[in-house]
CSV table of C-alpha atoms and ligand atoms in Angstrom, one decimal:
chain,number,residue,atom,x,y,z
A,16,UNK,CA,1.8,37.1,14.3
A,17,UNK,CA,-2.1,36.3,14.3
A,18,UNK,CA,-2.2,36.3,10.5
A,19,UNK,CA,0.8,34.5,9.8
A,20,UNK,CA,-0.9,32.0,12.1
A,21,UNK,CA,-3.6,32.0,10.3
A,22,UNK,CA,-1.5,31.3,6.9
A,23,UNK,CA,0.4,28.6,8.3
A,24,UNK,CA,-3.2,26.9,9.4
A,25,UNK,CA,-5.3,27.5,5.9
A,26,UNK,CA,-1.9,26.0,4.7
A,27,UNK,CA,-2.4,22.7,6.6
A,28,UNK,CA,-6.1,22.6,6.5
A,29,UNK,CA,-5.5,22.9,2.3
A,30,UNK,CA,-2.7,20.1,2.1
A,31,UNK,CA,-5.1,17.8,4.7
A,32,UNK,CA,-8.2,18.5,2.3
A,33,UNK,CA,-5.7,17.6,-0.8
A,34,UNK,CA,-4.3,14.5,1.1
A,35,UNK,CA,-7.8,13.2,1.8
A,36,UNK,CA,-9.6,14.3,-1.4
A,37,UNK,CA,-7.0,12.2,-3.5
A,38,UNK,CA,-6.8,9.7,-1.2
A,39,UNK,CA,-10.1,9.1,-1.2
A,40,UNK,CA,-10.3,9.7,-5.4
A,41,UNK,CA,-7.5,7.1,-5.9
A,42,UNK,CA,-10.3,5.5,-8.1
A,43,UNK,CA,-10.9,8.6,-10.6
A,44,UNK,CA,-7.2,7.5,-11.9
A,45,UNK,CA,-6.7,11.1,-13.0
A,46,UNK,CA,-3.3,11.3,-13.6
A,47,UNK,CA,-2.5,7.7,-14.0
A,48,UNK,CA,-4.1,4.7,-14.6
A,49,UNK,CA,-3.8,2.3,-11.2
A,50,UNK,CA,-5.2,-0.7,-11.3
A,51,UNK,CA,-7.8,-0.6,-8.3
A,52,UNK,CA,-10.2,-4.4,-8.8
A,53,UNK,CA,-9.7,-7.0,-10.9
A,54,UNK,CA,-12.5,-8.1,-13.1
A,55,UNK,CA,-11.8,-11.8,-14.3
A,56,UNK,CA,-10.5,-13.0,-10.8
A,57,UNK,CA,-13.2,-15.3,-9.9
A,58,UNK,CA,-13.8,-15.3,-6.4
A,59,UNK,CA,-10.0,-14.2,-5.3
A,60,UNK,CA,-9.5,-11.0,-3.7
A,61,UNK,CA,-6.2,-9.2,-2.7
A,62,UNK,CA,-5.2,-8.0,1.2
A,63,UNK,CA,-2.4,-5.2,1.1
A,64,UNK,CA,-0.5,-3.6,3.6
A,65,UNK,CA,1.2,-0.1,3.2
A,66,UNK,CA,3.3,1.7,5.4
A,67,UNK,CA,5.3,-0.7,7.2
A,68,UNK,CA,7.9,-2.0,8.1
A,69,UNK,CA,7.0,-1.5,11.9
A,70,UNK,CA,8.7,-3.6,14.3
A,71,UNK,CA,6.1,-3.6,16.5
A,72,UNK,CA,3.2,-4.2,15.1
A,73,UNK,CA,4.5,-6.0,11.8
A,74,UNK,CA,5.9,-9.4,13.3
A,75,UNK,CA,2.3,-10.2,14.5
A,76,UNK,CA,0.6,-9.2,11.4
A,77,UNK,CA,3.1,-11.9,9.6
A,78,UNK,CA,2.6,-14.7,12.3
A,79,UNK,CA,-0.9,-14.8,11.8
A,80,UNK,CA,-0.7,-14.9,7.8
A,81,UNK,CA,1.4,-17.7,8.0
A,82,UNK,CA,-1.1,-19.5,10.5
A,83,UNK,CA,-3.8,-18.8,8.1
A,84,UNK,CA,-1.8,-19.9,5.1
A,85,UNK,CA,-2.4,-16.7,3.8
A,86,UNK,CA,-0.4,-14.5,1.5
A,87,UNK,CA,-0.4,-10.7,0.9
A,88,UNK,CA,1.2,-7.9,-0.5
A,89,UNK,CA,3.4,-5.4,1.3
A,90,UNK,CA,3.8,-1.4,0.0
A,91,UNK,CA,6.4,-0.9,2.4
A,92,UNK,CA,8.4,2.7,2.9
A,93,UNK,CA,12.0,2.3,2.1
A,94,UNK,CA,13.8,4.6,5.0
A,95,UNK,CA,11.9,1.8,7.4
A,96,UNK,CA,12.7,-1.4,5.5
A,97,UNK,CA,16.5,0.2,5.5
A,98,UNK,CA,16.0,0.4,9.3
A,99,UNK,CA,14.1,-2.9,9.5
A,100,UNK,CA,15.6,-5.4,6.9
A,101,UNK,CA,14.5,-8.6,8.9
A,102,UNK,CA,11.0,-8.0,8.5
A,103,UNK,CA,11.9,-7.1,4.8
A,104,UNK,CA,13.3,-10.6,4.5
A,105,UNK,CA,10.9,-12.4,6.3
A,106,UNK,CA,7.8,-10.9,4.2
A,107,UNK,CA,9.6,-12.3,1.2
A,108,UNK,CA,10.6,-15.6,2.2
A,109,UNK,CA,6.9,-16.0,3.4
A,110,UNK,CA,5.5,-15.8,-0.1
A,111,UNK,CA,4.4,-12.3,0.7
A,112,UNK,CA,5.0,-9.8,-2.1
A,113,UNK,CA,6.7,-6.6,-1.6
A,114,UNK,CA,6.1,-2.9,-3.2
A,115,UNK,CA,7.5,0.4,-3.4
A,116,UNK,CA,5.6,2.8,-1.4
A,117,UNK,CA,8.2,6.0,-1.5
A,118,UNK,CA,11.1,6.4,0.4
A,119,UNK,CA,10.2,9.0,3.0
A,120,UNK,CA,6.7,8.6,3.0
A,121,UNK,CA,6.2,12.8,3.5
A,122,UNK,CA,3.3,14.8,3.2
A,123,UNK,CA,5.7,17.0,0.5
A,124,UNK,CA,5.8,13.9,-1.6
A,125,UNK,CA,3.4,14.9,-4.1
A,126,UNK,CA,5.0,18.5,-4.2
A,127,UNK,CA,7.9,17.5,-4.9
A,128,UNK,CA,10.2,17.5,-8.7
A,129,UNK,CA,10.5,15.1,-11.3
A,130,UNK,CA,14.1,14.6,-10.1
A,131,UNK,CA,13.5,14.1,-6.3
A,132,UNK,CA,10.2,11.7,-7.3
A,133,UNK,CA,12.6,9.2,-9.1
A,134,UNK,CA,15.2,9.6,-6.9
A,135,UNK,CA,12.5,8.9,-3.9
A,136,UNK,CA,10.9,5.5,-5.7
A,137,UNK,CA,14.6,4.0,-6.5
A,138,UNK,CA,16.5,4.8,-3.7
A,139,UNK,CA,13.6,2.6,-2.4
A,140,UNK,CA,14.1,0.5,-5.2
A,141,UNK,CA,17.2,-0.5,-4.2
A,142,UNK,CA,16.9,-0.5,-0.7
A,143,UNK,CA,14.6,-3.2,-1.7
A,144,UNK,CA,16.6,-5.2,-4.1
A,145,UNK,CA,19.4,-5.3,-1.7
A,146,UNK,CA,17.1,-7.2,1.2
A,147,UNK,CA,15.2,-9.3,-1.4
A,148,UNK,CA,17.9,-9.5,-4.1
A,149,UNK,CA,15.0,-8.5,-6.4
A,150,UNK,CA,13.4,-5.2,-8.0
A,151,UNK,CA,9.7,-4.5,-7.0
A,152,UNK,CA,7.7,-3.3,-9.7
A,153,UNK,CA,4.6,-2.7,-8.0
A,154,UNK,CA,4.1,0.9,-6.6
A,155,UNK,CA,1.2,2.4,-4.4
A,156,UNK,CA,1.7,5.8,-4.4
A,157,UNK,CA,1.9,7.5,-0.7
A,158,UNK,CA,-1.5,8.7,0.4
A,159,UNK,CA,-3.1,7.4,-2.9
A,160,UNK,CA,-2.2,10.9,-4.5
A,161,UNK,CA,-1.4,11.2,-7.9
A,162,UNK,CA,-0.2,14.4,-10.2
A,163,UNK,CA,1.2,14.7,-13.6
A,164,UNK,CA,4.6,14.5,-11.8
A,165,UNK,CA,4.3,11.0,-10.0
A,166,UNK,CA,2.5,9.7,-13.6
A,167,UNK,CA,5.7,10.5,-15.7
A,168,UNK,CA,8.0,9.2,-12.5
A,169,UNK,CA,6.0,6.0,-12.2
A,170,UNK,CA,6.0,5.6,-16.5
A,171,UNK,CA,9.9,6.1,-16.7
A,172,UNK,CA,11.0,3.7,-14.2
A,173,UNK,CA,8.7,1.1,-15.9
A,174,UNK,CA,6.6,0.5,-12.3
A,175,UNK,CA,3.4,-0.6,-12.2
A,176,UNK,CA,1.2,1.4,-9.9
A,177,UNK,CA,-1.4,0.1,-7.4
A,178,UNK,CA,-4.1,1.6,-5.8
A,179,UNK,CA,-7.5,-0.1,-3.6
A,180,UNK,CA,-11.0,-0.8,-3.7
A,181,UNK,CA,-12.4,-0.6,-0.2
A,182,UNK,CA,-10.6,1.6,2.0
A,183,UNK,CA,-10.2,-0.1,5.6
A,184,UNK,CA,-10.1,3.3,7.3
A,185,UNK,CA,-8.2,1.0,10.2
A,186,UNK,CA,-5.9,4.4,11.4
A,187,UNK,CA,-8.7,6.1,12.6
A,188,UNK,CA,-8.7,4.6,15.8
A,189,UNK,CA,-12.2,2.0,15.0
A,190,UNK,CA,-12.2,-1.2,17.0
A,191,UNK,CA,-11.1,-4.4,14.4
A,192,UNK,CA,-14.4,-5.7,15.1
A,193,UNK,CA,-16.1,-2.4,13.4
A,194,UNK,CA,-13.0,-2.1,10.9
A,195,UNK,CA,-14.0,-5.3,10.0
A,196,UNK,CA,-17.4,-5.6,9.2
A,197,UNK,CA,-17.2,-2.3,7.4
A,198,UNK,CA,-14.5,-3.9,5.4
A,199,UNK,CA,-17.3,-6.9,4.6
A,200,UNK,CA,-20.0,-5.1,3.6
A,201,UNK,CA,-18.7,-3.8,1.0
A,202,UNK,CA,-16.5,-6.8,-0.2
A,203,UNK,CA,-16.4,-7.6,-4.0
A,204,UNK,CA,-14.4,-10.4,-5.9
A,205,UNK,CA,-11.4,-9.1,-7.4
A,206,UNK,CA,-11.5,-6.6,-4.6
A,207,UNK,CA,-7.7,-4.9,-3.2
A,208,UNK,CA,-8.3,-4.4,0.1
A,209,UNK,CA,-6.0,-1.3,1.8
A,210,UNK,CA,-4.4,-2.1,5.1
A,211,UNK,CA,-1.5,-0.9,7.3
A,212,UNK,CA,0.4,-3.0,9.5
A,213,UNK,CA,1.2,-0.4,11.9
A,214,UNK,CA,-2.2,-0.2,13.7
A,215,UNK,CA,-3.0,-1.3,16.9
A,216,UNK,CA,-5.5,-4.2,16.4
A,217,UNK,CA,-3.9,-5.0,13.0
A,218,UNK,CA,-3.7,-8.7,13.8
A,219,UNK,CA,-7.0,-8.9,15.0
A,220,UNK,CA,-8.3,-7.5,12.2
A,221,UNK,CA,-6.5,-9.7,9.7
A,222,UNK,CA,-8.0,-12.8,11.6
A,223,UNK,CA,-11.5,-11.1,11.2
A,224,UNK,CA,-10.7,-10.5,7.9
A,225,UNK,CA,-9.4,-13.6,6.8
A,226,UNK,CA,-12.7,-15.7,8.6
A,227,UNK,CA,-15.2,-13.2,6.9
A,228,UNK,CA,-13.6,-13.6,3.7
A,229,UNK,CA,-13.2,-17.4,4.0
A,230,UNK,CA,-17.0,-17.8,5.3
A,231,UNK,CA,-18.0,-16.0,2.1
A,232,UNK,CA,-16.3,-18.7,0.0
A,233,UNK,CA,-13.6,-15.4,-1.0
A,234,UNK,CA,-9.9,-16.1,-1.0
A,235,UNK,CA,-7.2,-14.0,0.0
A,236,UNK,CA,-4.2,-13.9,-2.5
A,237,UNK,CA,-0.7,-11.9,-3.9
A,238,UNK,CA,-2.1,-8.3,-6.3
A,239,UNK,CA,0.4,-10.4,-8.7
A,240,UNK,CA,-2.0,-13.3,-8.6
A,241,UNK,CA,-5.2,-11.1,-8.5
A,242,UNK,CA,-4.0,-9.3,-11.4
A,243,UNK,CA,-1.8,-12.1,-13.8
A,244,UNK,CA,1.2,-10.1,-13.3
A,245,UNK,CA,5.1,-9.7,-12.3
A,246,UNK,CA,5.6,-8.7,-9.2
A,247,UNK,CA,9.7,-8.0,-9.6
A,248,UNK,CA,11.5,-7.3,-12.6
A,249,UNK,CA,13.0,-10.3,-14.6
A,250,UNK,CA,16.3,-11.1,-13.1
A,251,UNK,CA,19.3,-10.6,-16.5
B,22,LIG,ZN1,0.9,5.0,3.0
């Protein structure tokens, strides 16, 4: 009993210490080449939100976008846009753009096959084209993790994957107020900003956000704009 308890735990504690080592290595593009800043974007910067749809939180997020006439890019999880379509549509028809971020979102993710990794990213895919009656082509992968796996995945469905500049840390519980200025100090143009809209203070934060960035003559925009890119596949 006692040692099995300890296996299960050195189990966990090794697949947390993978989770944040490539998480927080998303940058070293090991396996894959993400794109991360943009160098020629003059003083734009990009504000992206993984991990939603959440129906409480989400709604809020998008209001206050809209009052700020600002638009952004989802990498949202394709089991929750299947639950939460309206939001799905909404994001779209605001201007906002809309990635793949995995189906299930799991920890087992980056374990799993070839086989299961594509079937993950176009079930999502779909899900996807069916709300927005178009195909996403950006993808951030779940947790930032990347493995040879995921690479050949990403290359064969012809997706273009995403990663961040400056981290928000905003799940670990920070008030906006300290998200935000941590957020600032490090700001950059051409900066992609990582951001969940399934935090409590989310909208808060945006507002901060948005007034820092503005104050420091930045401007939010789309990664398609950031980047010079498509953001959905061309439409045959
Ligand atoms: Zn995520």
């Amino acid at each position: 009993m006692g040692s099995a308890t300890f296996i299960i735990a050195a189990a966990v504690l090794l697949a947390a210490v993978l989770l944040v080592r490539g998480s927080a290595s998303v940058r070293a593009s090991w396996y894959l080449r993400m794109r991360c800043r943009a160098r020629r974007a003059g003083r734009r910067v990009a504000l992206t939100f993984d991990d939603g749809p959440d129906p409480q939180r989400t709604p809020a997020v998008l209001d206050l976008l809209a009052r700020q006439g600002v638009r952004a890019t989802f990498f949202v999880v394709g089991a929750r846009a299947e639950a939460h379509p309206e939001l799905v549509r909404r994001m779209a028809t605001e201007g906002h753009v809309v990635g793949n971020h995995s189906y299930t979102h799991s920890w087992r993710f980056p374990l799993r096959s070839l086989g299961r990794t594509m079937e993950e990213l176009c079930r999502t895919g779909e899900v996807l084209h069916r709300i927005t009656g178009r195909q996403p082509r950006l993808f951030r992968p779940p947790f930032g993790v990347t493995n040879p796996t995921i690479a050949r995945a990403v290359r064969r469905l012809g997706l273009d994957p995403v990663g961040w500049s400056i981290r928000s840390l905003d799940t670990m519980g920070q008030s906006p107020e300290r998200v935000a200025a941590r957020i600032l100090r490090r700001l950059h143009p051409g900066a992609v900003i990582l951001l969940h809209d399934r935090c409590a203070g989310s909208e808060r934060l945006v507002g901060l956000l948005v007034e820092g960035l503005r104050s420091r003559g930045l401007e939010p925009v789309t990664l398609p704009e950031l980047f010079d890119i498509e953001a959905y596949e061309k439409t045959r």
